[in-house]
Coordinates of C-alpha atoms in Angstrom, one line a residue:
X1 CA 117.3 80.5 294.6
X2 CA 116.8 83.9 292.8
X3 CA 116.7 85.7 296.1
X4 CA 119.9 83.8 297.2
X5 CA 121.5 85.3 293.8
X6 CA 120.2 88.5 294.3
X7 CA 121.5 88.5 297.8
X8 CA 124.8 87.2 297.0
X9 CA 125.3 90.0 294.4
X10 CA 124.5 93.0 296.7
X11 CA 127.1 91.6 299.4
X12 CA 129.7 91.3 296.3
X13 CA 128.8 94.7 295.1
X14 CA 129.3 95.8 298.9
X15 CA 132.5 94.0 299.9
X16 CA 133.8 95.3 296.8
X17 CA 133.1 98.9 297.2
X18 CA 134.4 98.3 300.8
X19 CA 137.6 97.2 299.6
X20 CA 138.1 99.6 297.0
X21 CA 137.6 102.9 299.6
X22 CA 139.9 100.9 301.9
X23 CA 142.7 100.8 299.3
X24 CA 142.1 104.6 298.4
X25 CA 142.3 105.3 302.4
X26 CA 145.5 103.7 302.6
X27 CA 147.0 105.3 300.1
X28 CA 146.1 108.4 301.5
X29 CA 147.1 107.8 305.1
X30 CA 149.8 105.8 304.6
X31 CA 151.4 106.3 307.7
X32 CA 148.2 104.8 309.8
X33 CA 147.9 100.9 310.9
X34 CA 144.9 99.7 309.3
X35 CA 146.3 96.0 309.9
X36 CA 142.8 95.2 311.8
X37 CA 140.7 96.5 308.9
X38 CA 142.7 94.8 306.4
X39 CA 142.4 91.7 308.1
X40 CA 138.4 92.1 308.5
X41 CA 138.1 92.6 304.5
X42 CA 139.8 89.7 304.0
X43 CA 138.2 87.4 306.5
X44 CA 135.0 88.7 304.8
X45 CA 136.0 87.7 301.2
X46 CA 137.0 84.3 302.4
X47 CA 133.8 83.7 304.1
X48 CA 131.8 84.7 301.1
X49 CA 133.6 82.4 298.7
X50 CA 132.9 79.7 301.6
X51 CA 129.2 80.3 302.1
X52 CA 129.0 80.8 298.3
X53 CA 129.4 77.2 298.2
X54 CA 127.3 76.8 301.0
X55 CA 124.5 78.2 299.4
X56 CA 124.6 78.0 295.2
X57 CA 125.3 74.6 295.3
X58 CA 123.4 71.7 296.1
X59 CA 123.7 70.4 299.3
X60 CA 126.9 67.8 298.8
X61 CA 129.1 70.8 297.8
X62 CA 128.0 72.4 301.1
X63 CA 128.5 69.5 302.9
X64 CA 132.1 69.2 301.8
X65 CA 133.2 73.0 301.8
X66 CA 131.5 73.2 305.3
X67 CA 133.4 70.5 306.6
X68 CA 136.9 71.5 305.4
X69 CA 135.9 75.1 307.3
X70 CA 135.3 72.9 310.5
X71 CA 138.8 71.1 309.9
X72 CA 140.6 74.3 310.0
X73 CA 138.7 75.8 312.5
X74 CA 139.5 72.7 315.0
X75 CA 142.8 72.6 313.7
X76 CA 143.7 76.2 314.7
X77 CA 142.2 75.6 318.1
X78 CA 144.7 72.4 318.8
X79 CA 147.6 75.2 317.8
X80 CA 146.6 77.0 320.8
X81 CA 146.7 74.4 323.1
X82 CA 149.8 73.4 325.1
X83 CA 150.3 69.7 324.0
X84 CA 152.2 66.6 324.8
X85 CA 153.2 63.7 322.6
X86 CA 150.2 61.6 324.4
X87 CA 147.7 64.4 322.9
X88 CA 148.7 63.0 319.3
X89 CA 146.5 60.0 319.3
X90 CA 143.7 62.3 321.1
X91 CA 143.9 64.7 318.4
X92 CA 143.8 62.3 315.7
X93 CA 140.3 60.7 317.0
X94 CA 138.9 64.0 316.9
X95 CA 139.8 64.9 313.3
X96 CA 138.2 61.2 312.6
X97 CA 134.9 62.1 314.4
X98 CA 134.8 65.0 311.7
X99 CA 133.8 62.7 308.5
X100 CA 131.3 61.0 311.1
X101 CA 129.6 64.0 312.2
X102 CA 129.0 65.5 308.4
X103 CA 128.3 61.6 307.4
X104 CA 125.4 62.0 310.0
X105 CA 124.1 64.9 308.3
X106 CA 124.2 63.3 304.7
X107 CA 122.0 60.6 305.4
X108 CA 119.6 62.8 307.9
X109 CA 120.1 60.9 310.9
X110 CA 119.4 63.8 313.3
X111 CA 119.2 62.0 316.4
X112 CA 122.9 60.5 315.7
X113 CA 123.8 64.0 314.6
X114 CA 122.6 65.7 317.8
X115 CA 124.1 63.4 320.3
X116 CA 127.1 61.9 318.5
X117 CA 129.4 64.4 319.9
X118 CA 128.2 65.5 323.3
X119 CA 127.4 62.1 324.2
X120 CA 129.5 59.3 322.2
X121 CA 132.6 61.2 321.7
X122 CA 132.4 62.9 325.1
X123 CA 132.6 59.3 326.9
X124 CA 135.0 57.8 324.4
X125 CA 137.1 60.7 324.2
X126 CA 139.7 59.6 327.3
X127 CA 140.4 56.5 325.8
X128 CA 143.1 57.6 323.2
X129 CA 144.9 59.6 326.4
X130 CA 144.4 56.5 328.4
X131 CA 146.1 53.8 326.0
X132 CA 148.9 56.5 325.5
X133 CA 149.7 56.0 329.3
X134 CA 149.6 59.3 330.0
X135 CA 148.2 60.7 333.3
X136 CA 149.6 64.1 333.7
X137 CA 147.8 66.8 332.6
X138 CA 144.8 64.2 331.6
X139 CA 141.8 66.5 332.3
X140 CA 142.9 69.6 331.2
X141 CA 143.9 67.7 327.7
X142 CA 140.6 65.9 327.0
X143 CA 138.1 68.7 328.7
X144 CA 140.1 71.1 326.5
X145 CA 139.8 69.0 323.3
X146 CA 135.9 68.4 324.1
X147 CA 135.5 71.7 323.9
X148 CA 137.3 72.4 320.6
X149 CA 134.9 69.5 319.0
X150 CA 132.0 71.2 320.6
X151 CA 132.5 74.9 319.5
X152 CA 134.6 73.8 315.6
X153 CA 132.7 70.7 314.8
X154 CA 129.4 70.6 316.6
X155 CA 128.5 74.0 316.5
X156 CA 129.8 74.8 313.0
X157 CA 128.0 71.6 311.6
X158 CA 124.8 73.0 311.9
X159 CA 125.3 75.2 309.0
X160 CA 125.2 72.4 307.0
X161 CA 122.4 70.7 308.3
X162 CA 119.9 73.6 307.5
X163 CA 119.9 72.6 303.5
X164 CA 118.9 68.9 304.3
X165 CA 116.9 69.5 307.3
X166 CA 114.7 71.8 304.8
X167 CA 116.0 71.8 301.1
X168 CA 113.5 74.5 300.2
X169 CA 114.7 77.1 302.8
X170 CA 118.0 75.6 303.8
X171 CA 120.2 77.8 301.6
X172 CA 118.5 81.1 302.3
X173 CA 118.5 80.6 306.2
X174 CA 122.2 79.7 306.1
X175 CA 122.9 83.2 304.1
X176 CA 120.1 85.2 306.4
X177 CA 122.5 83.5 309.6
X178 CA 125.9 84.2 308.2
X179 CA 124.6 87.9 307.0
X180 CA 123.5 88.9 310.5
X181 CA 126.1 87.4 312.1
X182 CA 128.6 89.0 310.4
X183 CA 127.0 92.4 310.8
X184 CA 126.5 92.3 314.2
X185 CA 130.2 91.4 314.8
X186 CA 131.3 94.5 312.7
X187 CA 128.6 97.0 314.0
X188 CA 129.8 95.7 317.6
X189 CA 133.9 96.0 316.7
X190 CA 133.4 99.3 315.1
X191 CA 131.5 101.0 317.8
X192 CA 133.0 99.4 320.8
X193 CA 136.5 101.0 318.8
X194 CA 135.3 104.5 318.3
X195 CA 132.4 104.8 320.9
X196 CA 132.6 102.4 323.7
X197 CA 133.7 102.9 327.3
X198 CA 132.4 100.4 329.3
X199 CA 134.4 97.3 328.7
X200 CA 132.5 93.9 329.0
X201 CA 135.7 91.6 330.3
X202 CA 138.9 94.0 329.9
X203 CA 141.0 91.0 330.7
X204 CA 140.1 88.6 328.1
X205 CA 138.6 91.1 325.1
X206 CA 139.3 95.1 325.4
X207 CA 137.4 95.3 322.1
X208 CA 134.1 94.1 323.4
X209 CA 132.2 96.3 325.2
X210 CA 128.6 97.3 326.6
X211 CA 128.0 100.4 324.1
X212 CA 128.7 97.7 320.9
X213 CA 126.5 95.4 322.4
X214 CA 123.6 97.5 322.4
X215 CA 124.5 99.1 319.4
X216 CA 125.1 96.3 317.2
X217 CA 121.7 94.5 318.8
X218 CA 119.6 97.4 317.8
X219 CA 121.3 97.3 314.2
X220 CA 121.1 93.9 313.8
X221 CA 117.6 93.1 315.0
X222 CA 116.8 96.4 312.5
X223 CA 118.3 94.4 309.3
X224 CA 116.7 91.0 310.3
X225 CA 113.6 93.1 310.3
X226 CA 114.2 94.5 306.8
X227 CA 115.6 91.1 304.9
X228 CA 113.5 88.3 306.7
X229 CA 110.7 88.4 304.2
X230 CA 112.9 88.1 301.2
X231 CA 115.3 84.7 302.8
X232 CA 113.0 83.0 305.2
X233 CA 109.3 81.9 305.8
X234 CA 109.5 83.3 309.4
X235 CA 106.6 85.5 310.4
X236 CA 107.3 89.3 311.9
X237 CA 107.8 88.1 315.6
X238 CA 110.5 85.6 314.4
X239 CA 112.0 88.0 312.1
X240 CA 112.5 90.4 314.5
X241 CA 113.4 87.9 317.6
X242 CA 115.9 86.4 314.9
X243 CA 118.2 89.4 315.2
X244 CA 118.1 89.8 318.9
X245 CA 118.8 86.0 319.2
X246 CA 121.5 86.0 316.7
X247 CA 123.1 89.3 318.1
X248 CA 122.8 87.8 321.6
X249 CA 124.1 84.4 321.0
X250 CA 126.9 85.9 318.5
X251 CA 127.8 88.3 321.5
X252 CA 128.1 85.1 324.1
X253 CA 130.2 83.1 321.4
X254 CA 132.6 85.9 320.8
X255 CA 132.9 86.4 324.4
X256 CA 133.7 82.8 325.3
X257 CA 136.2 82.1 322.7
X258 CA 138.1 85.3 323.6
X259 CA 138.2 83.9 327.2
X260 CA 139.1 80.6 325.9
X261 CA 142.0 81.6 324.1
X262 CA 143.7 83.9 326.6
X263 CA 143.3 80.8 328.9
X264 CA 144.8 78.2 326.7
X265 CA 147.5 81.0 325.6
X266 CA 148.6 82.1 328.9
X267 CA 152.2 82.8 329.2
X268 CA 152.4 82.6 325.4
X269 CA 152.1 86.2 324.2
X270 CA 153.9 85.8 320.6
X271 CA 151.3 83.2 319.7
X272 CA 148.6 84.9 321.0
X273 CA 149.3 88.1 318.9
X274 CA 149.5 85.7 315.9
X275 CA 146.1 84.2 316.3
X276 CA 144.6 87.5 316.3
X277 CA 145.6 87.9 313.2
X278 CA 144.6 84.4 312.0
X279 CA 141.9 83.9 309.6
X280 CA 139.6 81.4 310.8
X281 CA 139.4 82.8 314.3
X282 CA 136.4 85.4 312.7
X283 CA 134.2 82.3 313.1
X284 CA 133.7 82.6 316.6
X285 CA 130.5 83.9 317.0
X286 CA 128.9 81.3 314.1
X287 CA 130.1 78.5 317.0
X288 CA 127.2 80.0 318.7
X289 CA 124.4 81.5 316.3
X290 CA 124.7 78.4 314.2
X291 CA 123.2 75.9 317.0
X292 CA 121.0 78.5 319.1
X293 CA 119.2 79.8 315.7
X294 CA 118.7 76.1 314.0
X295 CA 117.1 74.5 317.1
X296 CA 114.6 77.7 317.9
X297 CA 113.6 77.6 314.4
X298 CA 113.4 73.6 314.6
X299 CA 111.3 74.0 317.6
X300 CA 109.0 76.7 316.8
X301 CA 108.5 75.7 312.9
X302 CA 107.4 72.3 311.0
X303 CA 109.7 72.8 307.7
X304 CA 112.6 72.2 310.0

């Protein structure tokens, strides 16, 4: 806990310094557009509050805070979909799956936690759509909803399971994961904006470049090497590999959700521009890094 408090204190001081410097810069250059940077600073503060709750308090408080995060993440995802009246019952059942998913975490039933959404929800998801007698757009509606549940609920819910899987190390592992994921995102963004030339998928996200990916992977792995002895019980090999793993999975998470957003919002440029500024889309990388890091660590280490 002492290590966690020290790490959070350093993050708090770092965010405070960035916020002060950003406000000074805005006053000196009022004609420049700093909206993208402003959004990221606000996002970092919001995530700092959420993950303080997830690491400093008991696992139940962590569970509730992350359940709320999943709810709003799923709600925002549904706001991107072109929906019909027949989809409302489908969405209601999807929201009801959230407390059930977190209940499996609370009682420590790993087997049900890992199969509930990918298997049981997948099999029964078509029922509310069928009962609504809606056939038009059935496949797109059900499959899009399942994608949302997998990403925003199943993926993010792994963050809550760390503290139940390993009460001794869980809070620090969550902090380690979130810090590296956010550093990877920020470094990738900055390098892509200022140095990036070769875009990965220009039609989906013009700010993702190969230069940003390589630079972010190198810096994230380096920071992982520096902080793993203080926040994790991992050995040197996995301390380094964790940085590579988080960087790679975070890259795929960000890229996948960028493509999903463009596909769901084809022809709706106004909503697309609004969602670019939305708050919870900044957790896109965590939808991939959380389950990937969790299962790799669980497979190779007994403490999980």
